[in-house]
Short mmCIF file of C-alpha atoms and ligand atoms in Angstrom, two decimals:
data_model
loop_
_atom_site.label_atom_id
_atom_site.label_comp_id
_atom_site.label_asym_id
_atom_site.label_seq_id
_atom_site.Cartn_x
_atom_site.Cartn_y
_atom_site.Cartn_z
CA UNK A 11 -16.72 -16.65 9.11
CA UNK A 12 -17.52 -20.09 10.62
CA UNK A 13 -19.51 -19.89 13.91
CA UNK A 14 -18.71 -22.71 16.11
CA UNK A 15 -18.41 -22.83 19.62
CA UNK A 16 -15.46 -24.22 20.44
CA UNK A 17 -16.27 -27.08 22.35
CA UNK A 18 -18.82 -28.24 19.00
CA UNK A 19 -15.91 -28.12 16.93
CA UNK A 20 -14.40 -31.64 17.70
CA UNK A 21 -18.22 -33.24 16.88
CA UNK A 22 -18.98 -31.07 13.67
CA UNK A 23 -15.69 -32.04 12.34
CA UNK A 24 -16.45 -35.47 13.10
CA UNK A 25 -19.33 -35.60 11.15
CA UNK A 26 -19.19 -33.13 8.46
CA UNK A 27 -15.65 -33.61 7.70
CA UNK A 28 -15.89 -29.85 6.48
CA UNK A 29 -14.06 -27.64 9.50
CA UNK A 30 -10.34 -27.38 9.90
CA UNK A 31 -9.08 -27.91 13.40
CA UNK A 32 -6.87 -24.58 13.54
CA UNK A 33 -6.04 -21.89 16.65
CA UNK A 34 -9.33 -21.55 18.64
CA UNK A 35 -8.90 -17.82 17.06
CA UNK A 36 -10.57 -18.95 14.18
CA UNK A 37 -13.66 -19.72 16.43
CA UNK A 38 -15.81 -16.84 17.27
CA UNK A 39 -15.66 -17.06 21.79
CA UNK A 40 -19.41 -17.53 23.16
CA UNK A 41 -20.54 -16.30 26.42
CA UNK A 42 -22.28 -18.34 29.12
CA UNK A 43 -25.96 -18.19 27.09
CA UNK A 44 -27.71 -17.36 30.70
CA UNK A 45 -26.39 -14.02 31.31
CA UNK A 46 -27.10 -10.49 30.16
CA UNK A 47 -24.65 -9.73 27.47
CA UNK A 48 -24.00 -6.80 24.74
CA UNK A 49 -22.84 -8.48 21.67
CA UNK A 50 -21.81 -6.74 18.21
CA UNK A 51 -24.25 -4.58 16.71
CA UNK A 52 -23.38 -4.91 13.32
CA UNK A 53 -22.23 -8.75 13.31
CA UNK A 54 -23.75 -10.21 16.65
CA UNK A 55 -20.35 -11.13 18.04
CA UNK A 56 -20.74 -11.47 21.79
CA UNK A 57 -18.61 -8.61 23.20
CA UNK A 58 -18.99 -8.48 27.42
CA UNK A 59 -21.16 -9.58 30.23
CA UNK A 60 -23.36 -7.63 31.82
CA UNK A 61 -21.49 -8.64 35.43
CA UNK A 62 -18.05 -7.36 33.81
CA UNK A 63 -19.61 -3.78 32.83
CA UNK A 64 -18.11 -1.54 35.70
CA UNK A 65 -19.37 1.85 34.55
CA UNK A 66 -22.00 3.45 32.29
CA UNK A 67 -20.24 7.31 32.64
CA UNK A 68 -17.89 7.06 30.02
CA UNK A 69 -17.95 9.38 26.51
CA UNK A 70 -16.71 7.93 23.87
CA UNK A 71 -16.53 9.53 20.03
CA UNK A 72 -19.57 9.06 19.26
CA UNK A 73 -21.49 9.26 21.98
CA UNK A 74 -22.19 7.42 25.22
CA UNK A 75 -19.61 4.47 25.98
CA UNK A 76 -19.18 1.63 28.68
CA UNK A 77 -16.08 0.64 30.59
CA UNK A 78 -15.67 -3.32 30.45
CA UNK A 79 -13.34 -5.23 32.86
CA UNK A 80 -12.99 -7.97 30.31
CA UNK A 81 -14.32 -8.30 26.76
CA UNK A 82 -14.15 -11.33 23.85
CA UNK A 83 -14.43 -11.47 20.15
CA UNK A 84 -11.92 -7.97 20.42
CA UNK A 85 -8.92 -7.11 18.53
CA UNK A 86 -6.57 -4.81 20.26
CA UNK A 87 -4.46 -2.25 17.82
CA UNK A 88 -0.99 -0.49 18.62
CA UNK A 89 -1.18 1.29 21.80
CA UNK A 90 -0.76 5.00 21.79
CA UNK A 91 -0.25 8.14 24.03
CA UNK A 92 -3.18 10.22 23.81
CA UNK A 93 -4.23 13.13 26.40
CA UNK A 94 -7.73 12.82 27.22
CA UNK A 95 -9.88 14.37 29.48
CA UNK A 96 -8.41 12.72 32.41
CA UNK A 97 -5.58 13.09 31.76
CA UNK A 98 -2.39 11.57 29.58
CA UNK A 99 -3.20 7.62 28.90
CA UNK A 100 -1.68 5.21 26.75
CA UNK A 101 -4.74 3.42 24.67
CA UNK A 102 -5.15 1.18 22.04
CA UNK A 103 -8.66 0.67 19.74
CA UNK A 104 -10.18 -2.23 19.75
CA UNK A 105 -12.03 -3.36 17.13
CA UNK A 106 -14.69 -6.73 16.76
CA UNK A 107 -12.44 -9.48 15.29
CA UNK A 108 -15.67 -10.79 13.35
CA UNK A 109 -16.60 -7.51 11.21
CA UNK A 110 -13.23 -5.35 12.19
CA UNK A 111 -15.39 -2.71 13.47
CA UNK A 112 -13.38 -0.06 15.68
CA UNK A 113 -15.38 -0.31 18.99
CA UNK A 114 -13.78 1.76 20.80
CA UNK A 115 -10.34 1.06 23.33
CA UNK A 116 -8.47 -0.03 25.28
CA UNK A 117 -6.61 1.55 28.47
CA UNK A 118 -3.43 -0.03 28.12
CA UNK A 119 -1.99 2.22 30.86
CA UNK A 120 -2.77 5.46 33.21
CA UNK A 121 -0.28 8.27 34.52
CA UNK A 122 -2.53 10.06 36.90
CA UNK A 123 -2.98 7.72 40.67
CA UNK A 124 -6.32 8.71 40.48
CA UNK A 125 -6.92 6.70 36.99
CA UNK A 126 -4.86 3.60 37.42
CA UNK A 127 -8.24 1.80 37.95
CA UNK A 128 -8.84 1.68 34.16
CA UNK A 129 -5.48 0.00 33.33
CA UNK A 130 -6.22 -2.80 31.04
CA UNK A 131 -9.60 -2.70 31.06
CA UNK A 132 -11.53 -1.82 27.61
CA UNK A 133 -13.85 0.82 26.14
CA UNK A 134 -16.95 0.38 23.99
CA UNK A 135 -18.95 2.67 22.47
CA UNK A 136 -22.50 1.97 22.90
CA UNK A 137 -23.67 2.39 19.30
CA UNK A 138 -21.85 -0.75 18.46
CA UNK A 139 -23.47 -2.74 21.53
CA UNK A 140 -26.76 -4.17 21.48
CA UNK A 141 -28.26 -5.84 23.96
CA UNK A 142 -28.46 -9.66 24.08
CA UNK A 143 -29.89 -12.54 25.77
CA UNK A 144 -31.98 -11.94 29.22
CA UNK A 145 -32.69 -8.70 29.85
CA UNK A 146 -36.01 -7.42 30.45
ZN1 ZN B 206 -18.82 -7.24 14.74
#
């Protein structure tokens, strides 16, 4: 896995001759470097900023679990029906596109009124988060 922001890549190629100019998906995204973030625990991918995190009260599989309005770095799988506690949802796991870790998923859509809020916005279980960058 090269690490490269994407803006570097232009310059490094330029002098090292060495990277391939593909699909920015080769490029591992990088969050603005002066905000709180969570990144992946097992590879260091950045994952979210704190300012997208929208709730702390979600249980995931394994534990504890945050709900994300956006995240990067994230693979999204085939979306599925599954009946959770809230209800019927169609979700999809998401996994870091660095290591392929399943993080957790995403809420592709809601049935219930009451849960429409969490349409398209993604799930991670906090024992893949640390973390990163600016917190106390
Ligand atoms: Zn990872």
């Amino acid at each position: 896995m090269v690490e490269i922001a994407q803006t570097d890549v232009h310059t490094l190629q330029h002098e090292t001759n060495m990277v391939k100019l593909t699909k920015a998906k080769t490029f591992q995204a990088y969050l603005d470097t002066c905000h709180r973030r969570y990144s992946c625990v097992h590879c260091r991918a950045h994952l979210a900023n704190h300012d997208d995190l929208i709730s702390k009260s979600f249980q995931g599989s394994q534990g504890r679990a945050y709900l994300f309005n956006s995240v990067v770095n994230v693979g999204c799988g085939p979306a599925e029906e599954r009946v959770l506690l809230t209800g019927l949802h169609a979700v999809a796991d998401i996994y870091c596109e660095s290591c392929h870790t399943t993080l957790g998923w995403k809420y592709e859509q809601a049935f219930e009124l009451s849960q429409k809020y969490k349409e398209g916005k993604f799930i991670i279980e906090l024992s893949h988060m640390i973390k990163d960058n600016g917190w106390d």
